[in-house]
């Protein structure tokens, strides 16, 4: 059985997160309302990168695209400047050449797009972009609207 690179990456990340999932079994809603605007913005850029990298896989692109829409609701950022800046940053990371002859001999056409998106997510470039475009980066949506009840299972930190 041959696994597509993205599905393999999802399986590995799922296995690595099992201990965290065991402690969070009672949580049934997105936790983005408990994270800062800056963190949600960076998560949104990661989802954008995955959507772009796996646009031919409709399941991945639909799910990541829906997540982007949800994260927009919990993040304050400059919506005029952000789309072009994010597109440029994502395009620059996905254009990187991570070719590896040893891997290529076993898996033809591997692009390491997931790795590129993870490198983008952990980059200084994304940190700098978030500092430029996120309004009140350290605020938490759930704290700002604490009069509204949080989703079941969500706790503001």
XYZ file of C-alpha atoms in Angstrom:
157
model
C 0.000 0.000 0.000
C 1.478 3.329 -1.061
C 0.522 6.398 0.982
C 0.351 9.867 -0.482
C 2.821 12.214 1.258
C 0.128 14.377 2.865
C -1.800 11.411 4.222
C 1.426 9.981 5.634
C 2.178 13.312 7.302
C -1.339 13.439 8.782
C -0.968 9.919 10.127
C 2.380 10.726 11.744
C 1.120 13.970 13.300
C -1.977 12.183 14.587
C 0.112 9.492 16.241
C 2.380 12.114 17.805
C -0.614 13.963 19.253
C -2.291 10.953 20.893
C -1.105 11.810 24.440
C -2.520 15.341 24.070
C -5.777 13.993 22.696
C -6.161 11.651 25.639
C -6.149 14.599 28.048
C -8.515 16.653 25.883
C -11.225 14.087 25.246
C -13.922 16.317 26.742
C -13.236 19.147 24.283
C -15.728 19.155 21.435
C -15.280 22.575 19.843
C -12.483 24.588 18.222
C -10.002 26.004 20.700
C -9.080 28.978 18.513
C -11.240 31.267 20.686
C -8.751 30.621 23.497
C -5.640 31.545 21.482
C -4.202 34.976 20.740
C -4.959 36.855 17.548
C -1.313 36.400 16.511
C -1.461 32.621 16.988
C -4.760 32.358 15.104
C -3.286 34.432 12.277
C -0.299 32.106 12.019
C -2.641 29.094 12.089
C -4.649 30.704 9.294
C -1.483 31.158 7.198
C -0.574 27.495 7.773
C -4.040 26.444 6.611
C -3.629 28.704 3.567
C -0.325 27.031 2.731
C -1.874 23.557 3.037
C -4.843 24.605 0.908
C -2.496 25.858 -1.793
C -0.131 22.882 -1.569
C -2.918 20.305 -1.771
C -5.422 22.157 -3.973
C -5.828 19.071 -6.166
C -7.009 17.045 -3.157
C -10.516 18.440 -2.717
C -10.986 16.959 0.758
C -7.870 18.629 2.124
C -8.453 21.951 0.398
C -12.123 22.083 1.443
C -11.347 21.308 5.079
C -8.384 23.692 5.305
C -10.362 26.395 3.479
C -13.234 26.030 5.935
C -10.775 26.271 8.806
C -9.398 29.497 7.332
C -12.908 30.960 7.332
C -13.444 29.991 10.962
C -10.076 31.387 12.050
C -10.891 34.711 10.354
C -13.794 35.081 12.765
C -11.477 34.826 15.786
C -8.602 36.988 14.518
C -8.166 40.721 14.046
C -5.763 41.633 11.244
C -5.352 44.081 8.375
C -7.668 42.486 5.821
C -6.625 44.944 3.104
C -2.906 44.114 3.149
C -2.956 40.531 4.389
C -4.182 38.571 1.334
C -1.365 39.737 -0.959
C 1.280 39.391 1.751
C 0.139 35.884 2.689
C -0.051 34.783 -0.953
C 3.460 36.040 -1.604
C 4.872 34.346 1.502
C 3.092 31.029 0.857
C 4.135 31.043 -2.813
C 7.763 31.679 -1.861
C 7.839 28.716 0.536
C 6.033 26.323 -1.802
C 8.452 27.260 -4.611
C 11.434 26.046 -2.571
C 13.310 23.066 -3.943
C 13.520 20.431 -1.212
C 14.410 17.651 -3.628
C 16.280 14.710 -2.195
C 17.751 12.122 -4.580
C 17.524 9.342 -1.974
C 13.824 9.896 -1.435
C 13.170 10.538 -5.126
C 14.565 7.100 -5.975
C 11.834 5.521 -3.826
C 8.961 7.991 -4.191
C 8.722 9.701 -7.556
C 7.554 13.301 -7.611
C 7.684 13.944 -3.855
C 7.668 17.713 -3.260
C 7.785 17.925 0.557
C 5.015 20.547 0.495
C 3.916 19.653 4.027
C 7.478 20.242 5.252
C 7.575 23.560 3.382
C 4.348 24.652 5.077
C 5.727 23.640 8.478
C 8.920 25.602 7.786
C 6.770 28.601 6.866
C 4.721 28.197 10.056
C 7.863 28.255 12.215
C 9.621 31.001 10.239
C 10.791 34.424 11.323
C 9.138 35.718 8.139
C 5.704 34.649 9.421
C 6.443 36.061 12.883
C 7.358 39.380 11.252
C 4.250 39.351 9.060
C 2.032 38.691 12.068
C 3.668 41.606 13.924
C 2.953 43.885 10.946
C -0.631 42.879 10.211
C -2.255 41.530 13.376
C -4.169 44.094 15.391
C -3.772 43.576 19.157
C -1.707 40.394 18.682
C -1.774 39.348 22.339
C -5.505 39.669 22.822
C -7.710 36.592 22.913
C -11.078 36.580 21.168
C -12.695 34.589 23.979
C -11.591 37.188 26.541
C -12.878 40.103 24.497
C -16.309 38.569 24.198
C -16.477 36.912 27.590
C -20.082 38.073 27.995
C -20.896 35.618 25.219
C -20.578 32.036 26.331
C -17.653 30.096 24.917
C -18.324 27.000 22.876
C -18.963 23.862 24.953
C -15.669 22.449 26.165
C -13.699 25.645 25.372
C -11.908 27.487 28.139
C -10.288 30.881 27.754
C -6.733 31.073 28.986
